[in-house]
Coordinates of C-alpha atoms in Angstrom, one line a residue:
M1193 CA 0.0 0.0 0.0
A1194 CA 1.4 3.4 -1.0
S1195 CA 0.0 6.9 0.0
I1196 CA 1.0 10.3 -1.3
Q1197 CA 0.9 13.2 1.0
T1198 CA 1.4 17.0 0.5
S1199 CA 3.6 18.7 3.1
P1200 CA 2.5 22.3 4.0
L1201 CA 6.2 23.3 4.5
F1202 CA 7.5 22.2 1.2
S1203 CA 6.0 22.2 -2.1
S1204 CA 7.7 19.0 -3.1
K1205 CA 5.8 15.8 -2.8
I1206 CA 6.9 13.1 -0.3
I1207 CA 6.2 9.6 -0.8
N1208 CA 5.8 7.4 2.3
A1209 CA 5.7 3.6 1.8
S1210 CA 4.9 1.1 4.4
F1211 CA 5.5 -2.6 4.2
H1212 CA 3.8 -5.2 6.5
V1213 CA 6.5 -7.7 7.6
P1214 CA 5.4 -10.6 9.9
K1215 CA 6.7 -10.3 13.4
L1216 CA 9.4 -12.7 14.7
P1217 CA 8.8 -14.6 17.9
R1218 CA 10.7 -13.4 20.9
A1219 CA 13.6 -15.5 22.1
S1220 CA 14.6 -15.3 25.7
F1221 CA 18.2 -15.9 26.6
S1222 CA 19.1 -16.6 30.2
V1223 CA 22.6 -15.7 31.2
P1224 CA 24.0 -17.9 34.0
R1225 CA 24.6 -16.1 37.2
I1226 CA 28.1 -16.1 38.4
P1227 CA 27.9 -17.4 42.0
T1228 CA 29.5 -15.3 44.8
S1229 CA 31.9 -16.9 47.3
D1230 CA 29.2 -17.4 49.8
V1231 CA 27.1 -19.2 47.4
V1232 CA 29.9 -21.3 46.3
Q1233 CA 30.7 -22.2 50.1
E1234 CA 27.1 -23.0 50.7
L1235 CA 27.1 -25.4 47.7
K1236 CA 30.2 -27.0 48.7
L1237 CA 28.8 -27.7 52.3
K1238 CA 25.5 -29.0 50.8
G1239 CA 27.4 -31.2 48.5
S1240 CA 29.7 -32.5 51.1
S1241 CA 26.9 -33.2 53.5
V1242 CA 25.0 -35.1 50.8
S1243 CA 28.1 -37.2 49.9
F1244 CA 28.8 -37.9 53.5
M1245 CA 25.1 -39.1 54.0
N1246 CA 25.3 -41.1 50.7
A1247 CA 28.5 -42.8 52.0
T1248 CA 27.0 -43.4 55.4
N1249 CA 24.0 -44.8 53.8
S1250 CA 26.0 -47.1 51.5
T1251 CA 28.2 -48.3 54.4
T1252 CA 25.3 -49.1 56.6
Q1253 CA 23.6 -50.9 53.8
L1254 CA 26.7 -52.9 53.1
H1255 CA 27.2 -53.6 56.8
N1256 CA 23.5 -54.9 57.1
S1257 CA 23.8 -57.0 53.9
L1258 CA 26.9 -58.6 55.2
Y1259 CA 25.6 -59.4 58.5
N1260 CA 22.1 -60.3 57.5
S1261 CA 23.4 -62.6 54.6
P1262 CA 23.0 -66.5 55.1
T1263 CA 26.9 -66.8 55.0
N1264 CA 27.4 -64.5 58.1
S1265 CA 30.8 -66.1 59.1
N1266 CA 32.2 -65.8 55.7
S1267 CA 31.2 -62.1 55.5
T1268 CA 32.8 -61.5 58.9
T1269 CA 36.0 -63.1 57.7
N1270 CA 36.0 -60.8 54.7
I1271 CA 35.5 -57.8 56.9
K1272 CA 38.5 -58.9 58.9
L1273 CA 40.7 -59.4 55.9
Y1274 CA 39.8 -56.0 54.7
S1275 CA 40.6 -54.5 58.0
I1276 CA 44.2 -56.2 57.8
L1277 CA 44.4 -54.9 54.2
E1278 CA 44.0 -51.3 55.5
V1279 CA 46.7 -51.8 58.0
V1280 CA 49.1 -53.3 55.5
A1281 CA 48.4 -50.4 53.1
D1282 CA 49.2 -47.9 55.9
R1283 CA 52.4 -49.9 56.7
V1284 CA 53.4 -49.6 53.0
E1285 CA 53.2 -45.9 53.0
M1286 CA 54.9 -45.5 56.4
H1287 CA 57.9 -47.6 55.5
K1288 CA 58.0 -45.9 52.1
N1289 CA 58.2 -42.4 53.7
V1290 CA 60.7 -43.4 56.4
G1291 CA 63.0 -45.1 53.8
Q1292 CA 63.1 -41.8 51.8
Q1293 CA 63.8 -39.8 54.8
R1294 CA 66.6 -42.1 56.0
D1295 CA 68.0 -42.1 52.5
N1296 CA 68.2 -38.3 52.8
W1297 CA 70.1 -38.6 56.1
N1298 CA 72.7 -40.6 54.4
N1299 CA 73.2 -38.1 51.6
L1300 CA 73.1 -35.1 53.9
L1301 CA 75.4 -36.5 56.5
L1302 CA 77.9 -37.7 54.0
N1303 CA 78.1 -34.4 52.3
N1304 CA 78.4 -32.3 55.5
I1305 CA 81.0 -34.6 57.2
N1306 CA 83.3 -34.6 54.2
M1307 CA 82.9 -30.8 53.8
I1308 CA 83.8 -30.3 57.4
T1309 CA 86.6 -32.8 57.2
L1310 CA 88.1 -31.1 54.1
T1311 CA 87.6 -27.6 55.5
A1312 CA 89.5 -28.5 58.6
S1313 CA 92.2 -30.2 56.5
T1314 CA 92.6 -26.9 54.5
L1315 CA 92.8 -24.8 57.5
T1316 CA 95.4 -27.1 59.0
A1317 CA 97.6 -27.0 55.8
I1318 CA 97.3 -23.2 55.7
A1319 CA 98.5 -23.0 59.4
A1320 CA 101.4 -25.3 58.6
T1321 CA 102.3 -23.4 55.5
F1322 CA 102.4 -19.8 57.0
G1323 CA 103.6 -21.0 60.4
Y1324 CA 107.2 -20.4 59.5
E1325 CA 106.6 -16.7 58.7
G1326 CA 105.5 -15.8 62.2
A1327 CA 101.9 -15.4 61.3
P1328 CA 99.3 -15.9 64.2
L1329 CA 98.3 -19.5 64.0
L1330 CA 96.0 -19.8 67.1
P1331 CA 92.7 -19.0 65.1
F1332 CA 93.6 -21.7 62.5
K1333 CA 94.4 -24.3 65.1
I1334 CA 91.3 -23.7 67.1
S1335 CA 89.1 -23.7 64.0
S1336 CA 90.6 -26.9 62.6
S1337 CA 90.6 -28.7 65.9
L1338 CA 86.8 -27.8 66.5
L1339 CA 85.9 -29.0 62.9
F1340 CA 87.8 -32.2 63.3
S1341 CA 86.1 -32.8 66.7
A1342 CA 82.7 -32.1 65.3
A1343 CA 83.4 -34.5 62.3
T1344 CA 84.4 -37.2 64.6
A1345 CA 81.3 -37.0 66.8
M1346 CA 79.0 -36.9 63.7
L1347 CA 80.9 -39.9 62.2
L1348 CA 80.5 -41.9 65.4
I1349 CA 76.8 -41.3 65.3
M1350 CA 76.6 -42.0 61.5
N1351 CA 78.6 -45.1 61.7
K1352 CA 76.5 -46.4 64.6
I1353 CA 73.1 -46.0 62.9
Q1354 CA 74.2 -46.8 59.4
P1355 CA 71.7 -44.6 57.4
S1356 CA 72.2 -46.5 54.1
Q1357 CA 71.2 -49.8 55.8
L1358 CA 68.3 -48.2 57.5
A1359 CA 67.0 -47.0 54.1
E1360 CA 67.6 -50.4 52.7
E1361 CA 65.6 -51.9 55.6
Q1362 CA 62.6 -49.7 54.8
R1363 CA 62.8 -50.4 51.2
I1364 CA 62.7 -54.1 51.8
A1365 CA 59.9 -53.9 54.3
T1366 CA 57.9 -51.8 51.8
K1367 CA 58.5 -54.6 49.3
L1368 CA 57.3 -57.3 51.7
F1369 CA 54.3 -55.4 52.9
R1370 CA 53.2 -54.8 49.2
M1371 CA 53.6 -58.6 48.6
L1372 CA 51.5 -59.3 51.6
Q1373 CA 48.9 -56.8 50.3
S1374 CA 48.7 -58.7 47.1
E1375 CA 48.5 -62.0 48.8
I1376 CA 45.4 -60.8 50.9
Q1377 CA 43.7 -59.3 47.8
T1378 CA 44.3 -62.6 46.0
T1379 CA 42.8 -64.6 48.9
V1380 CA 39.7 -62.3 49.0
A1381 CA 39.3 -62.5 45.1
I1382 CA 39.5 -66.3 45.1
G1383 CA 36.7 -66.4 47.8
N1384 CA 35.8 -68.6 50.7
P1385 CA 38.5 -67.3 53.2
T1386 CA 38.7 -68.9 56.6
E1387 CA 39.6 -67.8 60.1
E1388 CA 43.0 -69.6 59.5
D1389 CA 43.7 -67.2 56.7
V1390 CA 43.0 -64.2 59.0
N1391 CA 45.1 -65.5 61.9
G1392 CA 47.9 -66.3 59.4
F1393 CA 47.9 -62.8 57.9
T1394 CA 47.9 -61.2 61.4
E1395 CA 50.9 -63.2 62.3
K1396 CA 52.7 -62.1 59.1
V1397 CA 52.0 -58.5 59.8
L1398 CA 53.3 -58.7 63.4
A1399 CA 56.3 -60.7 62.2
L1400 CA 57.2 -58.0 59.6
D1401 CA 56.8 -55.3 62.3
K1402 CA 59.2 -57.1 64.4
S1403 CA 61.7 -57.8 61.7
Y1404 CA 61.8 -54.3 60.2
P1405 CA 60.9 -51.8 62.9
L1406 CA 60.2 -48.2 62.3
P1407 CA 61.8 -46.4 65.4
L1408 CA 65.5 -46.3 66.1
L1409 CA 65.8 -46.2 69.8
G1410 CA 65.7 -49.5 71.5
V1411 CA 64.5 -51.6 68.7
M1412 CA 67.0 -50.9 66.0
L1413 CA 68.5 -53.9 64.3
E1414 CA 72.0 -54.7 65.2
K1415 CA 74.3 -53.1 62.5
F1416 CA 77.5 -55.0 63.4
P1417 CA 76.6 -58.6 64.3
S1418 CA 79.2 -61.0 65.3
K1419 CA 78.4 -63.3 62.3
Y1420 CA 76.1 -63.2 59.3
E1421 CA 72.4 -64.4 59.7
P1422 CA 69.7 -64.3 57.1
A1423 CA 66.8 -62.0 57.8
V1424 CA 63.6 -63.7 59.0
W1425 CA 60.3 -61.9 58.2
W1426 CA 57.8 -64.7 58.5
P1427 CA 56.2 -66.2 61.7
D1428 CA 58.4 -68.3 63.8
T1429 CA 55.7 -71.2 64.0
K1430 CA 55.8 -74.0 61.5
L1431 CA 53.8 -73.6 58.4
Q1432 CA 50.2 -74.3 59.0
F1433 CA 48.3 -76.1 56.2
Q1434 CA 44.6 -76.0 56.0
R1435 CA 42.6 -79.1 56.4
K1436 CA 40.7 -78.2 53.3
S1437 CA 42.7 -78.7 50.1
K1438 CA 43.6 -75.6 48.5
S1439 CA 43.3 -77.1 45.1
A1440 CA 39.6 -77.7 45.8
N1441 CA 39.3 -74.0 46.4
L1442 CA 40.8 -73.2 43.1
G1443 CA 38.6 -75.8 41.3
I1444 CA 41.4 -78.2 40.7
T1445 CA 40.6 -81.9 40.8
E1446 CA 43.6 -84.0 40.0
K1447 CA 44.9 -87.4 41.2
N1448 CA 46.9 -87.2 44.4
N1449 CA 46.4 -83.4 44.2
G1450 CA 49.0 -83.0 41.5
W1451 CA 51.8 -84.7 43.6
S1452 CA 54.0 -87.7 42.7
E1453 CA 57.2 -89.2 43.9
E1454 CA 59.2 -87.7 41.1
L1455 CA 57.9 -84.2 42.2
E1456 CA 58.8 -84.8 45.8
T1457 CA 62.3 -85.9 44.7
E1458 CA 62.6 -82.8 42.5
M1459 CA 61.7 -80.5 45.4
R1460 CA 64.2 -82.1 47.7
E1461 CA 66.9 -81.7 45.1
V1462 CA 66.1 -78.1 44.8
I1463 CA 66.6 -77.8 48.5
E1464 CA 70.1 -79.3 48.3
V1465 CA 71.0 -76.9 45.4
I1466 CA 69.9 -74.0 47.5
K1467 CA 72.0 -75.1 50.5
R1468 CA 75.0 -75.8 48.5
K1469 CA 75.2 -72.8 46.2
D1470 CA 73.0 -69.9 47.1
M1471 CA 72.9 -69.9 51.0
E1472 CA 76.7 -70.6 51.2
D1473 CA 77.5 -67.7 48.8
F1474 CA 75.5 -65.2 50.6
E1475 CA 76.8 -66.3 53.9
R1476 CA 80.4 -65.8 52.8
L1477 CA 79.6 -62.5 51.1
G1478 CA 77.7 -61.3 54.2
N1479 CA 80.5 -62.0 56.5
I1480 CA 83.0 -60.1 54.2
A1481 CA 80.6 -57.1 54.2
I1482 CA 80.4 -57.2 58.0
K1483 CA 84.2 -57.2 58.4
V1484 CA 84.8 -54.4 55.8
N1485 CA 82.0 -52.2 57.3
K1486 CA 83.1 -52.7 60.7
T1487 CA 86.8 -51.8 59.7
L1488 CA 85.7 -48.6 57.8
A1489 CA 83.3 -47.6 60.8
I1490 CA 86.4 -47.8 63.2
A1491 CA 88.9 -46.2 60.9
G1492 CA 86.9 -43.0 60.0
P1493 CA 86.4 -41.6 63.5
L1494 CA 89.9 -42.7 64.5
L1495 CA 91.5 -40.7 61.8
T1496 CA 89.4 -37.6 62.4
G1497 CA 90.3 -37.9 66.1
V1498 CA 94.0 -38.1 65.4
A1499 CA 93.6 -35.1 63.0
A1500 CA 91.8 -33.1 65.8
I1501 CA 94.7 -33.7 68.2
G1502 CA 97.5 -33.0 65.6
S1503 CA 96.0 -29.8 64.4
C1504 CA 96.9 -28.3 67.7
F1505 CA 100.6 -28.8 67.2
V1506 CA 101.0 -27.5 63.6
G1507 CA 103.5 -24.8 62.7
N1508 CA 106.4 -26.2 64.6
G1509 CA 108.1 -27.4 61.4
S1510 CA 108.1 -31.1 62.2
V1511 CA 106.2 -34.2 61.1
S1512 CA 103.2 -32.9 63.1
D1513 CA 102.3 -30.6 60.3
I1514 CA 101.8 -33.4 57.8
V1515 CA 99.9 -35.9 60.1
P1516 CA 96.6 -34.0 60.6
V1517 CA 96.3 -33.1 57.1
M1518 CA 96.9 -36.6 55.9
A1519 CA 94.6 -38.0 58.5
G1520 CA 91.7 -35.6 57.6
S1521 CA 92.2 -36.4 53.8
M1522 CA 92.1 -40.2 54.4
A1523 CA 89.1 -39.9 56.7
A1524 CA 87.2 -38.2 54.1
A1525 CA 88.1 -40.8 51.6
I1526 CA 87.0 -43.6 53.9
N1527 CA 83.9 -41.9 54.8
A1528 CA 83.1 -41.5 51.1
F1529 CA 83.7 -45.1 50.4
E1530 CA 81.8 -46.4 53.4
H1531 CA 78.6 -44.4 53.1
G1532 CA 78.9 -43.2 49.5
G1533 CA 79.4 -46.9 48.5
Q1534 CA 76.7 -47.8 51.0
V1535 CA 78.5 -50.8 52.4
G1536 CA 75.7 -51.2 55.1
M1537 CA 73.1 -51.4 52.4
V1538 CA 75.0 -54.2 50.7
F1539 CA 75.1 -56.1 53.9
E1540 CA 71.4 -55.7 54.4
M1541 CA 70.8 -56.8 50.8
Y1542 CA 72.8 -60.0 51.5
R1543 CA 70.7 -60.6 54.6
N1544 CA 67.5 -60.2 52.6
C1545 CA 68.7 -62.6 49.9
G1546 CA 69.7 -65.3 52.4
G1547 CA 66.3 -64.9 54.1
F1548 CA 64.6 -65.3 50.8
F1549 CA 66.3 -68.7 50.2
K1550 CA 65.8 -69.7 53.8
L1551 CA 62.1 -69.1 53.3
L1552 CA 62.0 -71.2 50.2
E1553 CA 63.8 -74.1 52.0
E1554 CA 61.3 -73.9 54.9
T1555 CA 58.3 -73.7 52.6
I1556 CA 59.4 -76.8 50.6
E1557 CA 60.3 -78.8 53.8
G1558 CA 57.1 -77.8 55.4
T1559 CA 55.1 -78.8 52.4
L1560 CA 56.8 -82.1 52.1
E1561 CA 56.4 -83.0 55.8
E1562 CA 52.6 -83.0 55.3
K1563 CA 51.9 -86.7 54.6
D1564 CA 48.4 -86.2 53.4
V1565 CA 48.7 -84.8 49.8
E1566 CA 45.1 -83.5 49.8
K1567 CA 45.9 -81.0 52.5
R1568 CA 49.0 -79.7 50.5
E1569 CA 48.9 -77.0 47.8
N1570 CA 48.4 -78.4 44.4
G1571 CA 51.7 -80.0 43.2
K1572 CA 51.8 -78.4 39.8
V1573 CA 50.9 -75.0 41.1
F1574 CA 53.5 -75.3 43.9
E1575 CA 56.2 -76.4 41.4
M1576 CA 55.4 -73.3 39.1
K1577 CA 55.6 -71.0 42.2
M1578 CA 59.0 -72.4 43.2
A1579 CA 60.3 -72.1 39.6
L1580 CA 59.3 -68.6 39.2
R1581 CA 60.7 -67.5 42.5
L1582 CA 64.0 -68.9 41.6
G1583 CA 63.8 -67.2 38.2
R1584 CA 63.4 -70.2 36.0
S1585 CA 60.7 -72.0 34.1
V1586 CA 59.3 -75.4 35.1
T1587 CA 61.4 -77.2 32.6
E1588 CA 64.5 -75.5 33.7
L1589 CA 63.8 -76.3 37.3
R1590 CA 63.3 -80.1 36.5
Q1591 CA 66.7 -79.9 34.6
L1592 CA 68.3 -78.3 37.6
A1593 CA 67.0 -81.0 39.9
S1594 CA 68.0 -83.9 37.6
K1595 CA 71.6 -82.4 37.1
S1596 CA 72.0 -82.0 41.0
A1597 CA 70.8 -85.7 41.5
S1598 CA 73.2 -87.0 38.8
Y1599 CA 76.1 -85.0 40.2
R1600 CA 75.6 -86.2 43.6
T1601 CA 75.3 -89.9 42.5
E1602 CA 78.6 -89.4 40.6
G1603 CA 80.2 -88.1 43.8
I1604 CA 81.2 -84.7 42.5
D1605 CA 82.1 -82.3 45.2
V1606 CA 80.4 -79.0 45.9
D1607 CA 82.7 -76.6 44.2
E1608 CA 82.9 -78.7 41.0
F1609 CA 79.1 -79.2 41.1
A1610 CA 78.4 -75.4 41.3
S1611 CA 80.8 -74.7 38.6
K1612 CA 79.1 -77.2 36.2
L1613 CA 75.7 -76.4 37.3
F1614 CA 76.0 -72.7 37.1

């Protein structure tokens, strides 16, 4: 539609045009409101309270379902195993943290003591060099003597506690607790745990706590024993075998539970190999490590003590000028070799390896002492476990046992047997 109008102000004609366009529907957009800090805090509190209530309700439902289930005793056993599992997980974290801390002790004490010793040796050398020119030597003498004395005291403490060995103890304890944690999880996953399982795992936790204690004062392991003895981290009691066959739990049904006379003979030969080769080697190496560590632990503080006394007599133009400098330098070298080389850690590693083979020996002997084969672990499973623990396949383990038997039959001595076998 178009209309023509005449404006009174202008003589020209103006044409106005209007078009009818359909109206578009309105679209409402809602912009999210940015919550303030108070609103965020309130939401967090509400969410945490809801989560806590949900977790509490879930725990209550689980508790009721376990105790109201027909297999009440089995559910109680599972709860006990999970409780032990929580304790073991806590031990793993504790030993890991303490091991890192004691490894830091070893590094920091080693660096600080060597710096103190070398600084004192430098001061003593300066005093001996300028003593002939009439320079005042008293400050150098006092400083070097005090530094050597401090190094002696710190070395006595460090050699007594052996931080590298302490760190290795905690690393081993962490590994053993993780193995125990996996064993408990496997027992729960297989199902049908018994009270004997609970008692056995409890004894293992207590035995590990006794073998690898966390505190230092009063319960610290002896760092310089008179002779080498392998570590023992399992219960002192003899191995207890369940009356119910473990192969039945695993769903394995075999004649004689997988055992035979050949397998028993093979296991006995494996014990002989462990006694002849591995345990004797670690005992010999462990005794050497004890002697070396003990010698170094005595020599270091002795040399720094000699240097502390000798530094008081420098500047006289005699041999007394050389003795404290040489003693301090040798003490730094010995300290670096002992704690930088971690001789204490090496000794603890030998103890652990000896304990590993001793555990294998007791496990095999305890299994073979059980006359009822149905109460033993399945023979094939047991053979596979022993082979893997010794780093061999089942075929290699059988070959090892057959070679050992043939060599003993031929009357070959231990050294020749070990050289041919390994």
